[in-house]
């Protein structure tokens, strides 16, 4: 159970707050994981009182919470919901926030503990951080309790801007009080990757270049940009997903065993992997950028990217990115890691597929094994959370005919309790001060070092087109075909 505390959310009327943060707070309350002295304080530029914010929060919880909506849980939470109107450059509003936090010590017993959540556009980070510094609100040593800050991705736009952002954040908060959120690390199935690898003996002996042919990491979405043109068009798929979620998945797949399951040990191993990533020599042949055109998805006609509201005419931003990376360590040398992500692909699926080499020798007639592919171990991050193993098996009958089969572990049927949402887990960790599942700034910078050369190479190039509802541009298939491989069809 966390200490009594206040969670101050900047940008509380935004999509992230409504769809993820407020529902996660409700779910934690419903599970009895919020301390008695907990306050949710929204800050936004609205002429609102506590009641208006309570209404918004209630609707968000009713619509998006994972757990059942219960009136008694809500009543308890509603008593500790506060709202402060103000713009980020308004000194008076921040002075008022400071006063309110002091008052909450007496009225709600928050004991000076405050987490500030920056659910705001990156351009607004500096002004909010400066306000927190100016008022002294960021400084836990001046107050009785702890002060933490949660920074949402994107952490900068490239290496330089991320170094600059880190410098700014670190000048206001002490580094162990800074929580950078990559919500993929809060997903149960992503943490399960560590359990799978390091709690068992079965997989680790074959988890290397002697047995592994290649690794494919896919994050596909059927949705488009969902009204986020302003942000998305200046980012693109590589900055939005490859730089963070996919590289974190790669790091967890490829890293060595940490000496403990704690923040320090995990980070040490992730740093090593991220620092060992190599880009292919020929970026033309080993990277693909795409942009969706109008097409059909689930029986519905959907717009092309250029027709989405707010996208500038002729935009060359990519909505699909694929790349082949290497990991230059003894364990992985020579094994390609293929990463891909895209919007408006046929379905929503995230998975890590470890594809094994073919058996060096098959004591069967050639015709017996025509239907045998490479063995695969697939971590299904979402949906249908679980793990699949694919291997050859004798088909029933008098002939020795070997066919590929699947063995499945499904979270939904193996466990009775459902998994917490990523934000639920991560918010709780922020309040508990546990940084195990949060990337540090060195990881973020190492990830930009991988992405920057790609962005530089892509600069000024027109992305390849793909029709909404297809698995990305043709060039992505060609990229793997040149290596004698094909993408998995998840
Ligand atoms: C976010 C990206 O980080 O992740 C979005 O900015 C994307 O573009 C989202 O849609 C996907 O998250 P999830 O948890 O639904 O896979």
XYZ file of C-alpha atoms and ligand atoms in Angstrom:
506
model
C 0.000 0.000 0.000
C 1.476 3.386 -0.983
C 1.950 6.228 1.512
C -0.880 8.751 1.754
C -0.291 11.109 -1.173
C -1.668 13.363 -3.888
C -1.485 12.569 -7.584
C -1.473 15.827 -9.533
C -2.323 15.321 -13.204
C -1.431 18.093 -15.644
C -3.453 17.794 -18.842
C -6.247 15.999 -17.063
C -8.835 16.706 -19.788
C -6.704 14.984 -22.447
C -7.253 11.582 -24.003
C -4.592 9.761 -22.008
C -6.033 10.954 -18.710
C -9.581 10.043 -19.690
C -8.867 6.667 -21.280
C -6.009 5.403 -19.125
C -4.992 7.402 -16.052
C -8.335 8.098 -14.368
C -9.643 4.570 -15.081
C -6.397 3.182 -13.638
C -6.862 5.266 -10.473
C -10.418 3.918 -10.168
C -9.231 0.324 -10.682
C -6.587 0.741 -7.984
C -9.253 2.155 -5.654
C -11.556 -0.735 -6.462
C -8.795 -3.223 -5.671
C -8.187 -1.504 -2.326
C -4.706 -0.397 -3.331
C -5.063 3.327 -2.708
C -4.152 4.624 0.742
C -6.853 6.296 2.863
C -5.167 9.684 2.446
C -5.179 9.691 -1.370
C -6.116 12.745 -3.441
C -6.476 13.012 -7.214
C -5.880 16.594 -8.247
C -6.591 17.668 -11.809
C -4.994 20.768 -13.292
C -6.125 22.160 -16.655
C -7.151 25.324 -18.426
C -10.881 25.056 -17.759
C -13.180 27.237 -15.767
C -14.160 24.321 -13.595
C -14.770 23.449 -9.975
C -14.238 20.113 -8.202
C -17.744 18.944 -9.233
C -17.105 19.377 -12.963
C -13.914 17.398 -12.736
C -15.621 14.735 -10.704
C -18.171 14.325 -13.479
C -15.462 13.936 -16.114
C -13.580 11.473 -13.922
C -16.694 9.442 -13.206
C -17.499 9.152 -16.904
C -13.915 8.128 -17.649
C -14.047 5.432 -14.963
C -17.465 4.172 -16.068
C -16.395 3.934 -19.691
C -12.818 2.761 -19.478
C -12.085 1.096 -16.133
C -11.058 -2.551 -16.278
C -12.933 -3.549 -13.154
C -16.632 -3.271 -12.487
C -17.949 0.219 -11.709
C -19.224 0.308 -8.134
C -21.036 3.269 -6.628
C -19.518 2.818 -3.135
C -15.970 2.742 -4.513
C -16.687 5.814 -6.573
C -18.174 7.731 -3.614
C -15.043 7.150 -1.596
C -12.814 8.279 -4.449
C -15.045 11.225 -5.339
C -14.495 12.687 -1.866
C -10.848 13.139 -2.654
C -11.085 14.525 -6.171
C -10.004 18.143 -6.583
C -9.607 20.481 -9.516
C -7.476 23.570 -10.020
C -7.997 25.737 -13.079
C -5.000 27.374 -14.650
C -2.711 27.673 -17.615
C 0.878 26.537 -17.455
C 2.320 30.045 -17.629
C 0.079 31.366 -14.874
C 2.219 31.936 -11.765
C -0.858 32.517 -9.597
C -2.322 29.136 -10.504
C 0.893 27.363 -9.506
C 1.125 29.358 -6.261
C -2.432 28.246 -5.589
C -1.468 24.637 -6.323
C 1.364 24.922 -3.825
C -1.008 26.309 -1.165
C -3.556 23.580 -1.929
C -0.960 20.851 -1.425
C -0.079 22.318 1.973
C -3.774 22.449 2.921
C -4.231 18.831 1.838
C -1.744 17.821 4.500
C -4.164 19.009 7.171
C -7.429 18.099 5.434
C -6.517 14.719 3.907
C -3.258 13.804 5.642
C -1.225 13.480 2.433
C 1.888 14.108 4.567
C 3.566 16.190 1.855
C 3.797 13.264 -0.607
C 3.048 14.308 -4.169
C 3.448 12.712 -7.615
C 3.167 15.115 -10.560
C 2.033 13.462 -13.786
C 2.930 15.377 -16.972
C 0.222 14.163 -19.329
C 0.883 17.135 -21.596
C 2.474 17.842 -25.002
C 6.293 17.737 -24.822
C 6.448 21.419 -25.756
C 4.766 22.233 -22.433
C 7.263 20.257 -20.283
C 9.743 23.125 -19.780
C 7.176 25.658 -18.588
C 5.527 23.250 -16.133
C 8.870 22.035 -14.805
C 10.004 25.630 -14.317
C 6.825 26.410 -12.390
C 7.386 23.392 -10.147
C 10.960 24.562 -9.539
C 10.006 28.222 -8.982
C 7.415 27.425 -6.349
C 9.674 24.885 -4.622
C 6.980 22.210 -5.104
C 9.441 19.833 -6.752
C 11.788 19.798 -3.818
C 10.996 17.011 -1.394
C 13.843 18.003 0.939
C 12.095 21.312 1.687
C 8.870 19.543 2.553
C 7.953 16.749 4.834
C 7.234 14.108 2.167
C 8.429 12.824 -1.212
C 8.026 14.580 -4.571
C 8.031 12.548 -7.805
C 7.441 13.372 -11.441
C 6.078 11.130 -14.182
C 7.107 11.961 -17.733
C 5.178 10.492 -20.641
C 6.859 9.580 -23.900
C 7.999 10.882 -26.333
C 11.157 11.692 -24.390
C 12.389 14.237 -26.910
C 12.446 14.114 -30.676
C 15.998 12.913 -31.189
C 19.119 12.355 -29.127
C 19.931 16.047 -28.650
C 16.446 17.067 -27.578
C 16.196 14.096 -25.231
C 19.531 15.007 -23.583
C 18.199 18.539 -23.214
C 14.901 17.314 -21.728
C 16.720 15.038 -19.295
C 18.946 17.891 -18.221
C 15.901 20.019 -17.536
C 14.022 17.316 -15.619
C 17.128 16.449 -13.613
C 17.689 20.088 -12.724
C 14.252 20.221 -11.098
C 13.829 16.732 -9.582
C 16.468 14.401 -8.189
C 16.961 11.617 -10.691
C 15.565 8.831 -8.501
C 12.273 10.757 -8.337
C 11.859 10.851 -12.131
C 9.624 8.136 -13.626
C 9.662 7.846 -17.432
C 6.666 5.852 -18.600
C 6.886 3.323 -21.390
C 3.568 1.602 -20.782
C 4.666 -1.557 -22.610
C 6.824 -2.414 -19.614
C 3.689 -2.410 -17.464
C 2.043 -5.111 -19.568
C 1.787 -8.435 -17.815
C 2.924 -10.372 -20.880
C 6.035 -8.234 -21.259
C 7.023 -8.980 -17.683
C 6.246 -12.608 -18.409
C 9.042 -12.594 -20.959
C 11.431 -12.247 -18.024
C 9.661 -15.005 -16.100
C 9.728 -17.272 -19.136
C 13.424 -16.754 -19.725
C 14.784 -16.582 -16.203
C 12.448 -18.680 -14.068
C 12.769 -21.782 -16.275
C 15.531 -24.009 -17.517
C 13.800 -24.936 -20.729
C 14.371 -21.909 -22.912
C 17.635 -20.270 -21.915
C 19.949 -22.989 -23.338
C 18.558 -22.414 -26.842
C 18.194 -18.629 -26.529
C 21.230 -17.729 -28.634
C 22.693 -17.651 -32.113
C 23.482 -21.380 -32.096
C 19.775 -22.171 -32.180
C 17.957 -18.968 -33.073
C 17.643 -18.077 -36.741
C 15.988 -14.690 -36.281
C 13.646 -12.711 -34.073
C 10.566 -10.836 -35.291
C 8.967 -8.204 -33.091
C 5.652 -6.880 -34.344
C 3.393 -4.154 -32.987
C 0.482 -3.840 -35.391
C -2.602 -1.698 -34.955
C -5.800 -1.649 -36.955
C -6.645 1.869 -35.788
C -5.472 4.969 -37.625
C -4.156 8.056 -35.891
C -7.356 8.604 -33.907
C -7.490 12.374 -34.154
C -3.897 12.864 -33.013
C -2.600 14.383 -36.250
C -0.933 17.262 -34.409
C 1.343 14.938 -32.479
C 1.547 12.053 -34.915
C 2.497 13.972 -38.005
C 5.537 15.431 -36.280
C 6.548 12.033 -34.880
C 5.725 9.126 -37.212
C 5.784 5.415 -36.468
C 9.509 5.187 -35.730
C 9.497 7.883 -33.056
C 6.085 6.908 -31.701
C 6.650 3.180 -31.250
C 9.973 1.858 -32.566
C 12.135 4.146 -30.428
C 10.447 3.086 -27.211
C 8.067 0.103 -27.113
C 9.819 -2.031 -29.734
C 13.369 -1.342 -28.571
C 12.348 -2.114 -24.994
C 10.876 -5.434 -26.175
C 14.104 -6.140 -28.051
C 16.143 -5.330 -24.943
C 14.123 -7.722 -22.756
C 14.335 -10.459 -25.391
C 18.070 -10.149 -25.934
C 19.469 -9.175 -22.531
C 21.515 -11.369 -20.230
C 20.072 -12.543 -16.943
C 19.983 -9.692 -14.406
C 21.520 -10.494 -11.015
C 18.249 -9.496 -9.342
C 14.774 -8.407 -10.356
C 15.237 -4.799 -9.399
C 15.557 -1.484 -11.190
C 19.341 -1.272 -11.020
C 20.072 -4.817 -12.202
C 17.529 -4.749 -15.010
C 18.783 -1.435 -16.266
C 22.368 -2.612 -16.283
C 21.463 -5.485 -18.607
C 19.143 -3.422 -20.819
C 21.856 -0.764 -21.278
C 24.268 -3.389 -22.506
C 21.866 -4.646 -25.162
C 20.734 -1.230 -26.338
C 24.370 -0.175 -26.596
C 25.181 -3.290 -28.650
C 22.507 -2.723 -31.317
C 23.891 -2.317 -34.815
C 22.203 -0.886 -37.870
C 22.533 -2.659 -41.200
C 25.171 -1.283 -43.557
C 22.632 -0.641 -46.288
C 19.665 1.273 -44.893
C 18.005 1.369 -48.294
C 17.639 -2.411 -48.314
C 17.101 -3.022 -44.610
C 14.556 -0.430 -43.600
C 11.047 0.277 -44.864
C 8.814 3.263 -44.281
C 5.197 3.262 -45.322
C 2.088 5.421 -45.247
C -1.453 4.064 -45.501
C -3.815 4.919 -48.289
C -7.545 4.462 -48.150
C -8.698 0.866 -47.993
C -10.991 -1.585 -46.246
C -10.769 -2.764 -42.665
C -13.280 -5.102 -41.043
C -15.720 -4.471 -43.867
C -15.502 -0.693 -43.552
C -13.966 1.799 -45.904
C -11.310 3.860 -44.110
C -9.508 7.049 -45.133
C -5.919 7.303 -46.197
C -3.453 9.058 -43.882
C -3.345 12.171 -46.061
C -7.128 12.522 -45.750
C -7.151 12.290 -41.952
C -8.207 15.505 -40.255
C -5.290 17.765 -39.444
C -2.664 16.004 -41.566
C -0.882 18.589 -43.741
C -1.272 18.028 -47.478
C 1.571 16.022 -48.951
C 2.872 14.926 -45.522
C 5.688 12.378 -45.790
C 5.317 11.107 -42.212
C 5.433 7.323 -41.963
C 2.633 5.289 -40.403
C 4.593 2.050 -40.866
C 8.237 1.338 -40.118
C 10.273 -1.835 -40.338
C 13.971 -2.359 -39.787
C 16.516 -5.125 -39.473
C 18.823 -4.683 -36.501
C 21.717 -6.696 -35.136
C 22.874 -7.199 -31.546
C 26.636 -7.376 -31.447
C 27.253 -9.733 -28.548
C 28.559 -13.274 -28.443
C 25.032 -14.526 -27.769
C 23.430 -12.781 -30.742
C 26.057 -12.037 -33.387
C 24.627 -12.850 -36.818
C 20.988 -13.126 -35.676
C 18.755 -10.530 -37.358
C 16.119 -8.811 -35.224
C 13.293 -7.658 -37.498
C 11.116 -4.951 -35.954
C 7.925 -3.603 -37.492
C 5.063 -1.391 -36.447
C 2.189 0.193 -38.311
C -1.231 1.766 -38.184
C -4.212 0.509 -40.205
C -2.787 -2.993 -40.512
C -5.288 -5.884 -40.645
C -5.487 -6.377 -36.896
C -4.211 -5.287 -33.507
C -1.455 -7.607 -32.432
C 1.835 -7.322 -30.581
C 4.131 -10.316 -30.435
C 7.726 -11.398 -30.134
C 8.520 -14.407 -32.305
C 11.766 -16.260 -31.724
C 12.355 -18.345 -34.845
C 14.671 -21.288 -34.453
C 17.023 -22.813 -36.984
C 16.040 -25.909 -38.873
C 17.329 -29.209 -37.530
C 20.802 -29.781 -38.990
C 19.755 -33.187 -40.239
C 16.379 -34.830 -40.823
C 16.332 -38.618 -40.893
C 13.087 -38.580 -42.884
C 12.329 -38.671 -46.564
C 12.120 -35.183 -48.069
C 8.452 -35.630 -48.852
C 7.697 -36.374 -45.163
C 8.687 -32.905 -44.027
C 7.323 -30.567 -46.682
C 4.872 -29.139 -44.152
C 7.474 -28.595 -41.457
C 8.583 -25.002 -40.864
C 11.058 -23.555 -38.383
C 10.267 -24.115 -34.722
C 8.969 -20.919 -33.171
C 8.352 -19.564 -29.736
C 5.909 -16.673 -29.814
C 5.250 -14.426 -26.847
C 1.800 -13.005 -27.522
C 1.889 -9.632 -25.821
C -1.678 -8.781 -26.909
C -4.413 -9.741 -27.546
C -4.885 -13.440 -26.579
C -2.089 -12.901 -24.049
C 0.083 -15.952 -23.709
C 2.803 -18.001 -25.371
C 2.678 -20.284 -28.393
C 5.214 -22.901 -29.413
C 5.218 -24.171 -32.971
C 6.903 -27.429 -33.835
C 6.576 -30.454 -36.100
C 4.499 -33.436 -35.163
C 3.626 -36.702 -36.836
C 0.270 -36.497 -38.546
C -1.953 -39.507 -37.737
C -1.794 -42.245 -40.333
C 0.450 -45.016 -41.576
C 2.880 -42.678 -43.349
C 5.536 -40.634 -41.534
C 4.207 -37.244 -42.401
C 5.331 -34.343 -40.261
C 3.180 -31.285 -39.893
C 3.475 -28.087 -37.940
C 1.362 -27.822 -34.769
C 0.913 -25.264 -31.972
C 1.043 -25.623 -28.228
C -0.595 -22.708 -26.449
C -0.472 -21.156 -23.041
C -3.285 -18.646 -22.603
C -3.367 -16.260 -19.679
C -7.141 -16.164 -19.887
C -7.549 -19.887 -19.241
C -4.486 -20.647 -17.102
C -5.285 -18.050 -14.446
C -8.593 -17.075 -12.935
C -7.706 -13.472 -12.125
C -7.445 -10.988 -14.992
C -4.300 -8.963 -15.592
C -4.084 -5.378 -14.405
C -3.846 -2.720 -17.099
C -0.332 -1.442 -17.782
C -1.159 2.022 -16.387
C -2.664 0.514 -13.264
C 0.541 -1.316 -12.529
C 2.792 1.617 -13.392
C 0.802 4.230 -11.472
C 0.909 2.036 -8.413
C 4.676 1.657 -8.843
C 5.061 5.447 -9.015
C 3.165 5.842 -5.757
C 5.250 3.068 -4.203
C 8.497 4.562 -5.549
C 9.436 1.348 -7.383
C 11.372 2.106 -10.585
C 11.922 -1.457 -11.803
C 9.599 -1.072 -14.806
C 10.687 2.421 -15.854
C 13.404 3.126 -18.431
C 16.115 5.511 -17.281
C 17.525 8.331 -19.330
C 20.529 6.322 -20.515
C 18.201 3.745 -22.065
C 16.232 6.510 -23.705
C 19.398 8.049 -25.111
C 20.746 4.694 -26.324
C 17.427 4.176 -28.133
C 17.689 7.534 -29.873
C 21.165 6.567 -31.001
C 19.534 3.741 -32.930
C 16.693 5.846 -34.337
C 18.548 9.055 -35.257
C 20.485 7.557 -38.204
C 17.260 6.037 -39.541
C 15.446 9.355 -39.358
C 18.373 11.074 -41.007
C 18.395 8.525 -43.815
C 14.608 8.814 -44.301
C 14.643 12.613 -44.301
C 13.114 13.970 -47.505
C 12.175 10.505 -48.807
C 8.632 9.710 -49.731
C 7.263 6.734 -47.790
C 6.032 3.687 -49.688
C 2.265 3.351 -49.858
C 0.181 0.516 -48.494
C -3.528 0.138 -48.533
C -5.298 0.300 -45.157
C -6.022 -3.288 -44.199
C -2.793 -4.677 -45.705
C 0.278 -5.849 -43.809
C 2.363 -2.797 -44.809
C 4.136 -1.961 -48.059
C 5.335 -4.596 -50.512
C 8.899 -3.466 -49.789
C 8.626 -4.956 -46.280
C 7.988 -8.409 -47.774
C 10.858 -7.888 -50.200
C 13.185 -6.920 -47.373
C 12.714 -10.298 -45.691
C 12.602 -12.199 -48.968
C 16.117 -10.932 -49.751
C 17.233 -12.606 -46.523
C 15.384 -15.804 -47.466
C 12.701 -15.239 -44.811
C 9.065 -14.191 -44.542
C 7.141 -12.199 -41.943
C 4.941 -14.226 -39.666
C 1.233 -13.706 -40.222
C 0.124 -13.253 -36.630
C 1.258 4.656 -27.702
C 1.362 5.249 -29.072
O 2.479 4.754 -27.026
O 0.900 3.280 -27.808
C 0.073 5.072 -29.854
O 1.650 6.641 -28.959
C -0.358 3.616 -29.831
O 0.220 5.536 -31.196
C -0.348 3.066 -28.418
O -1.644 3.531 -30.395
C -0.650 1.583 -28.413
O -0.744 1.104 -27.108
P -1.405 -0.307 -26.808
O -1.190 -0.512 -25.351
O -2.845 -0.181 -27.199
O -0.692 -1.304 -27.662
